[in-house]
Coordinates of C-alpha atoms in Angstrom, one line a residue:
Chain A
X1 CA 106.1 75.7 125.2
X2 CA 109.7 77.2 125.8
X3 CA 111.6 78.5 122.8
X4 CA 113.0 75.6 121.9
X5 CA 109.8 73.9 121.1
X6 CA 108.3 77.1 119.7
X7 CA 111.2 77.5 117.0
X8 CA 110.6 73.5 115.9
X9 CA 107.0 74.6 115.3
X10 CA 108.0 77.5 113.7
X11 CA 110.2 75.7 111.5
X12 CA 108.1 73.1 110.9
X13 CA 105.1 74.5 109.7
X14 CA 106.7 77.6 107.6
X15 CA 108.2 74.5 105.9
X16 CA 104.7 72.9 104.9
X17 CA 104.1 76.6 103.7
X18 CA 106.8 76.7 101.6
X19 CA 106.5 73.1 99.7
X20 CA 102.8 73.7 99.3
X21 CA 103.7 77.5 98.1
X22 CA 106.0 75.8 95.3
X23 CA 103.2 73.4 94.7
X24 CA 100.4 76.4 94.7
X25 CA 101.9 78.3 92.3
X26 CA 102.7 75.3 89.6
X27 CA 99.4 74.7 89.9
X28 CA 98.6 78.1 88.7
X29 CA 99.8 77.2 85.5
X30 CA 97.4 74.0 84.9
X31 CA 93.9 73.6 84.4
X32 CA 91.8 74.1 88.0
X33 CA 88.1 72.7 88.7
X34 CA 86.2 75.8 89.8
X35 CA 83.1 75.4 91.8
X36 CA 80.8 77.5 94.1
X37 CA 80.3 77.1 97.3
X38 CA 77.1 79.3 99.1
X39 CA 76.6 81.4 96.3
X40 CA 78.1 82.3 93.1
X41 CA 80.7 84.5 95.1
X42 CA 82.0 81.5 97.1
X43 CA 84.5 79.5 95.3
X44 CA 86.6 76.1 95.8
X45 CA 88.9 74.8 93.3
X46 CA 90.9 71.6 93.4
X47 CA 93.6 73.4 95.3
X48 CA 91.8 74.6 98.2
X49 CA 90.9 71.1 98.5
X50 CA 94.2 69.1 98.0
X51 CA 96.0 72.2 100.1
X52 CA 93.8 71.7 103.0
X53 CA 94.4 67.9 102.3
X54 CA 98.0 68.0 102.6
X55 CA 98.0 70.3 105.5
X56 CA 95.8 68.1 107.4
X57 CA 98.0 65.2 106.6
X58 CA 101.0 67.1 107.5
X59 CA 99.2 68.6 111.0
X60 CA 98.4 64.7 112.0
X61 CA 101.7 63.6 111.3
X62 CA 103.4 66.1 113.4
X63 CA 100.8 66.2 116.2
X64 CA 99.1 63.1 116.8
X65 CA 96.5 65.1 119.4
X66 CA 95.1 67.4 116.9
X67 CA 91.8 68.7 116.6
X68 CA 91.6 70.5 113.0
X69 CA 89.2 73.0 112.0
X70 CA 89.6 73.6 108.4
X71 CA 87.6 75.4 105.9
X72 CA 87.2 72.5 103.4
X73 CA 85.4 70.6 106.2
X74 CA 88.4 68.0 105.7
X75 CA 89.7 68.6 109.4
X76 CA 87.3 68.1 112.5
X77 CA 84.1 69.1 113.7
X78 CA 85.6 71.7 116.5
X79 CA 83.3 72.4 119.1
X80 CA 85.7 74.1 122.1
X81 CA 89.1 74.6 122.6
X82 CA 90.6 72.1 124.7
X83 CA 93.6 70.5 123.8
X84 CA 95.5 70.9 120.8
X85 CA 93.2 73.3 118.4
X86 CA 94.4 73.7 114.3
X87 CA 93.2 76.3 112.2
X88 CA 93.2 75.9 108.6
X89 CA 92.8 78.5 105.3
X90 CA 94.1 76.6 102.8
X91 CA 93.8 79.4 100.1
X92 CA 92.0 82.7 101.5
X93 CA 90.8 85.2 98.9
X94 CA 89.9 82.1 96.3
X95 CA 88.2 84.4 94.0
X96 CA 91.9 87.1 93.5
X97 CA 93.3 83.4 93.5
X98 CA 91.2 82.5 90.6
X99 CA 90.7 85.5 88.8
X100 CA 94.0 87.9 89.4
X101 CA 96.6 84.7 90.1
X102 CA 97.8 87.1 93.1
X103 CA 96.3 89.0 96.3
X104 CA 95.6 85.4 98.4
X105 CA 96.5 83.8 101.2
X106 CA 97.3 80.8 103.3
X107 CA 96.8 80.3 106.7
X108 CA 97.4 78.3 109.7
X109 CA 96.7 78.9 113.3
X110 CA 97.5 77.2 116.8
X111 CA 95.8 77.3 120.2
X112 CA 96.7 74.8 123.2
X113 CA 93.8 74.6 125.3
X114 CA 91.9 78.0 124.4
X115 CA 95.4 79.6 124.9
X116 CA 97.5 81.3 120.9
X117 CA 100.7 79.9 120.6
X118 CA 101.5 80.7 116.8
X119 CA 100.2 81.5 113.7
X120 CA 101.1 82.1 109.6
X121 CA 99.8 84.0 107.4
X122 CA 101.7 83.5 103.8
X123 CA 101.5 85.8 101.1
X124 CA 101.4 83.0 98.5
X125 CA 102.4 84.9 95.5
X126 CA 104.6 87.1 97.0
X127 CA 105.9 84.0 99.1
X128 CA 106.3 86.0 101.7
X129 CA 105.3 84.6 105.3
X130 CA 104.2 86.7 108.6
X131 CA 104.9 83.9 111.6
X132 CA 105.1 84.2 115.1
X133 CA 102.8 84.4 118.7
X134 CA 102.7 86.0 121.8
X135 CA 105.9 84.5 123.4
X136 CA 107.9 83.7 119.8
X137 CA 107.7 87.4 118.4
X138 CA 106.3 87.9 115.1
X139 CA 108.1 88.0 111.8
X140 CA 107.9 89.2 108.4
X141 CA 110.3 86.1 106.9
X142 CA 113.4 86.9 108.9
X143 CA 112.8 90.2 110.2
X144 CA 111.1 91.0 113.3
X145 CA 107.6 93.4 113.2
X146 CA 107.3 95.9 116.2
X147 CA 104.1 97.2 116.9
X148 CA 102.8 98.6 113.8
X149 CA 101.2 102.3 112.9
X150 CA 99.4 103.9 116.1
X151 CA 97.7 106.6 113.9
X152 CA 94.1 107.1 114.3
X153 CA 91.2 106.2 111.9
X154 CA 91.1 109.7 110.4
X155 CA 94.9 109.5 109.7
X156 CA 95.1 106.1 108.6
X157 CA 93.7 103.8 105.7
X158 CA 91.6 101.1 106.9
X159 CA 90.9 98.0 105.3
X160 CA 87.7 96.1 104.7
X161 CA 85.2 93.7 103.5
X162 CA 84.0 95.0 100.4
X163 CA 80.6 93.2 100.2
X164 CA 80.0 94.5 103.8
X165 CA 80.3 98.2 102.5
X166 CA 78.5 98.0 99.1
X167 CA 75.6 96.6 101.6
X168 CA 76.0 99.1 103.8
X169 CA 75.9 96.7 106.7
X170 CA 77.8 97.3 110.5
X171 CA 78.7 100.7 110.4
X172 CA 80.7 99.6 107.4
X173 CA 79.9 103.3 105.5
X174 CA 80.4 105.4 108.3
X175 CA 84.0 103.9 109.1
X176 CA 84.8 104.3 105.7
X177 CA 84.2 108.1 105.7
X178 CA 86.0 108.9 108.7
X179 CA 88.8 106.8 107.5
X180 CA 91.5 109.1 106.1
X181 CA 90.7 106.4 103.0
X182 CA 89.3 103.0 102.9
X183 CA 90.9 99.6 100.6
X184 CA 89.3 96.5 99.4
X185 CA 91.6 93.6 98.7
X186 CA 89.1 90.4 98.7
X187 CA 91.3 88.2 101.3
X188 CA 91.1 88.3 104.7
X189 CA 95.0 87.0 105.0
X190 CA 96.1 89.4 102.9
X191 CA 94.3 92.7 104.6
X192 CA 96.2 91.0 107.9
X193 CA 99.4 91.5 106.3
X194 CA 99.2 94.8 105.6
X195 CA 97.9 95.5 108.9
X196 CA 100.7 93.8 110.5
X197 CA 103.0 95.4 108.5
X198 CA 101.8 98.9 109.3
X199 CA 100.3 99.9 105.9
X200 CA 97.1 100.3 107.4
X201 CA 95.5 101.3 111.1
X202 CA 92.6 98.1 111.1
X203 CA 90.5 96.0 108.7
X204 CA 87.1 94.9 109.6
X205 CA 85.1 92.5 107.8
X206 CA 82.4 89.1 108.8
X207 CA 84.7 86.5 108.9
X208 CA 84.9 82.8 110.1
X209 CA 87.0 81.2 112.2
X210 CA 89.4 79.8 109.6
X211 CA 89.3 83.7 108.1
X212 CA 90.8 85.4 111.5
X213 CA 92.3 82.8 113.9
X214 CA 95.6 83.4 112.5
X215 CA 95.4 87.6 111.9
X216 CA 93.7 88.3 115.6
X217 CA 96.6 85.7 117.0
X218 CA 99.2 87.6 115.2
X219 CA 97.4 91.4 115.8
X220 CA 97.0 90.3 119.4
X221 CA 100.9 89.4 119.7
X222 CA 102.0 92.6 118.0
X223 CA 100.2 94.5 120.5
X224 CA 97.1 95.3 118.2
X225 CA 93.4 95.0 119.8
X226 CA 91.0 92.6 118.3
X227 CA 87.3 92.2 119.1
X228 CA 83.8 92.0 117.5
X229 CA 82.0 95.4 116.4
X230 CA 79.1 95.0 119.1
X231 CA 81.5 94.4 121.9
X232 CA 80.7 91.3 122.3
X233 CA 83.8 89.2 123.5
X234 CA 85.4 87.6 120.9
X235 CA 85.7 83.8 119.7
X236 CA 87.7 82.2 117.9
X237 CA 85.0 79.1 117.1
X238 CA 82.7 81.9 116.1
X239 CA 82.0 84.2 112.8
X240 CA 81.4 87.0 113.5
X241 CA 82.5 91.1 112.4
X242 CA 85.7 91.0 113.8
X243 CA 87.8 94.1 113.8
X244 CA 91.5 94.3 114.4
X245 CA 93.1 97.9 115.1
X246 CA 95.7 99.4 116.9
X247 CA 94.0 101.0 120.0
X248 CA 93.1 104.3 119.1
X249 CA 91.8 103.6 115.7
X250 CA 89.7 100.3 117.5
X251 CA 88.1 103.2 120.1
X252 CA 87.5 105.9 116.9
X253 CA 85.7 102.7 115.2
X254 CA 83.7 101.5 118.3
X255 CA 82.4 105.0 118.9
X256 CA 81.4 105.3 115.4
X257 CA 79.6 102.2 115.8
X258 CA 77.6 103.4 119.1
X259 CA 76.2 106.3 117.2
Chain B
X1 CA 108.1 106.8 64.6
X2 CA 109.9 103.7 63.0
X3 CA 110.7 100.8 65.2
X4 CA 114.3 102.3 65.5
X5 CA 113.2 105.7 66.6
X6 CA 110.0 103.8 68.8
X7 CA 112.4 101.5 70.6
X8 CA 115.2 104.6 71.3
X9 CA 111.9 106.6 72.9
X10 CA 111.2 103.4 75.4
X11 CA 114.6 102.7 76.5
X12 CA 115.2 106.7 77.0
X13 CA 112.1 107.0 79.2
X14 CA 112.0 103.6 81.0
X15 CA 115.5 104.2 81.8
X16 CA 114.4 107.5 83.2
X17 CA 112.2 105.8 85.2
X18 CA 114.4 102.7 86.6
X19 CA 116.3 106.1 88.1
X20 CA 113.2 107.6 89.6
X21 CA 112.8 104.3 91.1
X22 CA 116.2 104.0 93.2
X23 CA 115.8 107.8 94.3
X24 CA 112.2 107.1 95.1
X25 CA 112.3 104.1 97.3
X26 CA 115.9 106.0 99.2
X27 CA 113.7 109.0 100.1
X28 CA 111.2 106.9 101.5
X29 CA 113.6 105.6 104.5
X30 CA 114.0 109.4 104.9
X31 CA 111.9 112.0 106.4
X32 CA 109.4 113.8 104.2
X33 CA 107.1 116.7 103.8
X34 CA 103.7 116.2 103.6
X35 CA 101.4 118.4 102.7
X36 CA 97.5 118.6 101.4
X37 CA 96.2 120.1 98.5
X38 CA 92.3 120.4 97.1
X39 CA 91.6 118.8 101.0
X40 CA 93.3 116.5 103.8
X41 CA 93.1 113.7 101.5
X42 CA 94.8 115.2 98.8
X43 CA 98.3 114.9 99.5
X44 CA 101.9 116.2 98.3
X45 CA 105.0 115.6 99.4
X46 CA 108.5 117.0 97.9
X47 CA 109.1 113.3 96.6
X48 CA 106.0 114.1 94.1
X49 CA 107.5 117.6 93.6
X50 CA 111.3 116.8 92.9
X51 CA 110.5 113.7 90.9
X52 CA 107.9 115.8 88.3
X53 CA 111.1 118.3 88.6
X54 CA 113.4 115.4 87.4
X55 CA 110.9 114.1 84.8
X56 CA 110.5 117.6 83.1
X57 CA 114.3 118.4 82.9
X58 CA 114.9 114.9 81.5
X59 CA 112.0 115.2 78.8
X60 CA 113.2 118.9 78.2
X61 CA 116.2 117.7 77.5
X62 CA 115.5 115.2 75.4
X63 CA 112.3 116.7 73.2
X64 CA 113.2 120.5 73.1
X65 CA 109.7 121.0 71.5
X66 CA 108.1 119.2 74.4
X67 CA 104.6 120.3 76.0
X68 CA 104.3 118.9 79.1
X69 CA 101.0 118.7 81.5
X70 CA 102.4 117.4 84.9
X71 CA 100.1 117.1 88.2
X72 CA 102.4 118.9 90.4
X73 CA 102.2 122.2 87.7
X74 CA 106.0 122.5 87.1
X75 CA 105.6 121.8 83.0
X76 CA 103.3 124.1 80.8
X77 CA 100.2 125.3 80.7
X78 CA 99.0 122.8 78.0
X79 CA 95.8 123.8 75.9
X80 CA 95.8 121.8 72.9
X81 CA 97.2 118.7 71.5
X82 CA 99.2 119.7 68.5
X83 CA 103.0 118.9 68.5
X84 CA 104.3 116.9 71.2
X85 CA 102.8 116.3 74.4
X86 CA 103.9 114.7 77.3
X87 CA 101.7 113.8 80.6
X88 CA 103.4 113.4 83.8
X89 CA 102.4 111.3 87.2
X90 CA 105.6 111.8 89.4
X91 CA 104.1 109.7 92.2
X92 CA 100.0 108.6 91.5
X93 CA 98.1 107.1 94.7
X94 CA 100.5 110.1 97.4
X95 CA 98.5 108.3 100.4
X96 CA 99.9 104.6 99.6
X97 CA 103.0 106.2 98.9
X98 CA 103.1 108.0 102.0
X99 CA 101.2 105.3 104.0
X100 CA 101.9 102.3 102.7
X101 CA 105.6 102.2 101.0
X102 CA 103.7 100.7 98.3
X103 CA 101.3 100.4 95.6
X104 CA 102.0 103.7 94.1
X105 CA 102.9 104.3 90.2
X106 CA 104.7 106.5 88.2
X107 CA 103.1 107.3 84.9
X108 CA 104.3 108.9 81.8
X109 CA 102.5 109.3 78.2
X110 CA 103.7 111.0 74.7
X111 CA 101.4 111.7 72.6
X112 CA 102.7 113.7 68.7
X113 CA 99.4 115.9 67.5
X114 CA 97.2 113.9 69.2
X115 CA 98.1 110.5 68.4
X116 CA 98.7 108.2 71.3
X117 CA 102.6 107.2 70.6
X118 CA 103.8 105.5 73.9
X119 CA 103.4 105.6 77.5
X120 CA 105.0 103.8 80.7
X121 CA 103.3 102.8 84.0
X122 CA 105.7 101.9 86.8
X123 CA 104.4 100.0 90.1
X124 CA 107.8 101.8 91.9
X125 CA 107.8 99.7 94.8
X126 CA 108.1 96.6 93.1
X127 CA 110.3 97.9 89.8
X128 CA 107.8 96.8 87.5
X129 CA 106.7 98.6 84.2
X130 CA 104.4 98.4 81.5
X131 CA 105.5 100.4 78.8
X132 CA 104.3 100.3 74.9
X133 CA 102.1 101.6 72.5
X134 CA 99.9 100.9 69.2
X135 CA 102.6 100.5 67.1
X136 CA 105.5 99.5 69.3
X137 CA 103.4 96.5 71.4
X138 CA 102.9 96.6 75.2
X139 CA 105.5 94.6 77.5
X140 CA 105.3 94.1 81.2
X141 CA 109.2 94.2 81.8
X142 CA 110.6 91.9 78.7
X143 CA 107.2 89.9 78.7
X144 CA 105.3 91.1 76.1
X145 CA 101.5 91.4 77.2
X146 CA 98.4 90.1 75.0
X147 CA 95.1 91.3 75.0
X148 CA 93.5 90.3 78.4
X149 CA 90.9 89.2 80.1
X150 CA 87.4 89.0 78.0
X151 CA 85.2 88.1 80.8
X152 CA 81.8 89.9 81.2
X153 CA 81.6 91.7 84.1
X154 CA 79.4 89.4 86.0
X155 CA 82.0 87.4 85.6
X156 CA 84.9 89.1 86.7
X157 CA 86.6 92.0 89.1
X158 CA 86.3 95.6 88.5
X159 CA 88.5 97.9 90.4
X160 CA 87.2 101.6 91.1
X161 CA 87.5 104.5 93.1
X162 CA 86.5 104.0 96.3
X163 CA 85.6 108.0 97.1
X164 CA 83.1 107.7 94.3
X165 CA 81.5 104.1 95.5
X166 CA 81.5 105.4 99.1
X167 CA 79.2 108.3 98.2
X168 CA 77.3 106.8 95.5
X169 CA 77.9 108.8 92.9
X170 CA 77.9 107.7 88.9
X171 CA 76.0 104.7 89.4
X172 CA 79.2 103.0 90.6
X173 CA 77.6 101.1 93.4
X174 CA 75.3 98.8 90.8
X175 CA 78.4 98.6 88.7
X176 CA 79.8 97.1 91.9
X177 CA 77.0 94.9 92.7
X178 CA 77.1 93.6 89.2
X179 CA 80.3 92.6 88.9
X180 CA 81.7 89.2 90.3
X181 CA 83.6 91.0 93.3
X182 CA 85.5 95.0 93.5
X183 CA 88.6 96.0 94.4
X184 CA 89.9 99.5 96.0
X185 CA 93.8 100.1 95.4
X186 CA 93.9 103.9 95.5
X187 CA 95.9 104.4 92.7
X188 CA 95.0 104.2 89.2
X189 CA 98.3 103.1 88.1
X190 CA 98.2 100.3 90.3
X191 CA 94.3 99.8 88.9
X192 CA 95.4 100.3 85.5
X193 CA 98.2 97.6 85.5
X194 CA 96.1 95.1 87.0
X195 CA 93.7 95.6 84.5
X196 CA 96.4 95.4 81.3
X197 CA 98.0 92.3 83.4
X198 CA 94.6 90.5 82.9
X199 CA 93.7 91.2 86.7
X200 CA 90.7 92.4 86.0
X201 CA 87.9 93.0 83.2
X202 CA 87.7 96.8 83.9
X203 CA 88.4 100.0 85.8
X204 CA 86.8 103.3 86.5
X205 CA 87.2 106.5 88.2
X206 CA 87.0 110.7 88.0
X207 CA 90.5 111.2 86.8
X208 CA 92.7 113.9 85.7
X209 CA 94.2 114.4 82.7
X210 CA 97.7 113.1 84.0
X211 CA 95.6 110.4 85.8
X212 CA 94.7 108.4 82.9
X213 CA 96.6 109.7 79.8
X214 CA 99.3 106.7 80.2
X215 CA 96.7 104.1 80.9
X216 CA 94.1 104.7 78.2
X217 CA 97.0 104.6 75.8
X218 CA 98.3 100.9 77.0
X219 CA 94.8 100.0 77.1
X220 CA 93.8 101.0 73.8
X221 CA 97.3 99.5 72.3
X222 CA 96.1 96.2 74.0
X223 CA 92.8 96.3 72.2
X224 CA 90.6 97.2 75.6
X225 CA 87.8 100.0 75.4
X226 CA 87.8 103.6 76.7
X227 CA 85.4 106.1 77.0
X228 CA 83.2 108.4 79.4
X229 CA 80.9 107.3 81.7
X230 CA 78.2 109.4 79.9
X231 CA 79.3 108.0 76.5
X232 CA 80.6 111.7 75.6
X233 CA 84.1 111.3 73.5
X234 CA 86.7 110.9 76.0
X235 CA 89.4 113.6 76.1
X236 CA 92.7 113.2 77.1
X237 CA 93.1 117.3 78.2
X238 CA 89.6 117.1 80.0
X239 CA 89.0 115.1 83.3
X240 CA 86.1 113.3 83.9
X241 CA 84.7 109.9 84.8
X242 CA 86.9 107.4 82.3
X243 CA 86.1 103.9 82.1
X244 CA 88.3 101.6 80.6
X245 CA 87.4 97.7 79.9
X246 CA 87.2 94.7 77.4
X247 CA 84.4 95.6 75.1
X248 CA 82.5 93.1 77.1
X249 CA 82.7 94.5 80.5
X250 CA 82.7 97.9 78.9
X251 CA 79.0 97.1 77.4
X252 CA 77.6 95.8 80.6
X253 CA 78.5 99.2 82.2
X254 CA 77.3 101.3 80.2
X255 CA 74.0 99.3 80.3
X256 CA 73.9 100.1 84.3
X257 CA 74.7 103.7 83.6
X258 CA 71.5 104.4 81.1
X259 CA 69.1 102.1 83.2

């Protein structure tokens, strides 16, 4: 894609997130339906479902080809990356969504044929969007990120999956000692953000695709390093423990791990 | 204090604080000094020093009979709690502040021979304050706040420290596993005014004196529950392990704690 096209995409799609940001938050204010999903943890409301709804609506529209992997199932069944590959959070963190009305995110990512060409990662509350790819730049709203925070582990805060830790699963422990300190925000769009925006060194946490298509396209065109804890290679049609670091704190990490 | 005399306290301090605010967030496009106290996670910097400096001129000033117990030690050496005591928090949660830009408080609390009179909690980076007391009510800004959040804890988030869930001390990892989800802020203003917001159903953590003498007191004015971990009478010149939730919540810990 040359610019051109790039900044109609941008455009395009940060304008979905905006109308369904105005609609997200109105719906705040009304009664939701609350259900779980795999276990009492795992919640869908109404909105994750009419969000992903009008996103896949809106995705079609603009891009006949589409294949759409969403996490509300309403998308495709995605089995490789040819073509024109869509990933969709509709609302990520649906529990701080629930119960805290702040601290989730939405999401959207593009790939053309295996290859990231742009993601978003919206701050829904704050409606505050991080947008970009490898060849667009990446942006907080207007204003261009550089490559964020080089510190390593043990002078940084890292970010992670809190279940992960409490169960003392992955190395999860042992990164958070030798972290100068460790957070736990409960959404995997949100941790991104601060990662992107240099408040933290990494975040680690099991994820699906949906949960870190957009962060590792982002981290990846920021200059960050992305992979899976076992050194395995990373993909994107996988879940897996994907951790996201600048380069020094990703080696501190993966040496901690080979202990 | 009458309502004249209550409301004449608030809009002294919270102006205080909306000026401690703009110097704050200046000095943080500036360089600092950063230094480490009790160990390398304990930080200083001058911004923590000159704003207790600021605080304790301004309260000086203003209550020439003053007693004040401020982290940084630049007020008195307070023993007791007759007469007028005031606790002071220049900057709580130094390694957001220093590493983030963000999610760091400001906390101040009067207290007149022991009776909790009013206290303010400020999120500086985003201006926000919660500021009351029994008799005065507590506000978020203008908004005045209402008792919140009367989940159980099954039910809902709890937000702790994460240095005491990462080495399992006080129980706090069944606490954890009981509750519906936990969060780690690393501050406890920030914890505390996402608990009296109606964030969460409780928080707890080994705090100091200046730690949580601002937040017991909004909790308590909002009708939530404080006390020890070991169900010894909290004091507010003693630090220990506080826990402050909705009576709910506040049960279902203390159940964990004498399993």
């Amino acid at each position: 894609m040359n610019t051109v096209q790039l900044t109609k995409l941008d455009k395009t799609v940060s304008g979905w997130m905006h109308d369904m940001q105005t609609h997200v938050m109105k719906r705040l204010t009304q009664k939701m339906t609350i259900e779980t999903k795999s276990n009492h943890r795992d919640l869908v409301t109404n909105v994750d479902r009419e969000t992903e709804q009008f996103y896949v609506e809106a995705i079609r529209t603009f891009d006949p080809q589409a294949k759409i992997l969403g996490e509300e199932g309403l998308g495709d069944r995605v089995t490789d990356m040819d073509g024109h590959v869509w990933f969709v959070d509709p609302i990520d963190g649906t529990m701080n969504f629930v119960k805290q009305h702040a601290e989730f995110a939405s999401m959207l990512a593009y790939y053309e044929d295996g290859q990231p060409v742009m993601a978003w990662i919206m701050d829904v509350a704050n409606n505050q969007i991080v947008h970009g790819g490898p060849e667009y730049g990446v942006f907080l709203d207007e204003q261009r990120l550089e490559k964020p925070n080089l510190e390593s582990l043990a002078d940084g805060l890292i970010v992670l999956s809190g279940a992960r830790l409490l169960y003392e699963q992955y190395g999860f422990p042992e990164i958070a000692k030798a972290a100068l300190g460790y957070r736990v925000y409960g959404s995997a769009g949100i941790s991104y953000l601060r990662l992107l925006t240099g408040r933290a060194v990494g975040y680690i946490s099991y994820m699906k695709p949906w949960d870190f298509a957009a962060g590792v396209l982002l981290s990846q065109a920021l200059g960050l390093t992305n992979g899976t804890i076992d050194g395995s290679t990373l993909n994107v049609l996988q879940s897996g423990v994907v951790l996201t670091a600048n380069e020094k704190a990703f080696d501190d990490i993966i040496q901690i791990q080979q202990k």
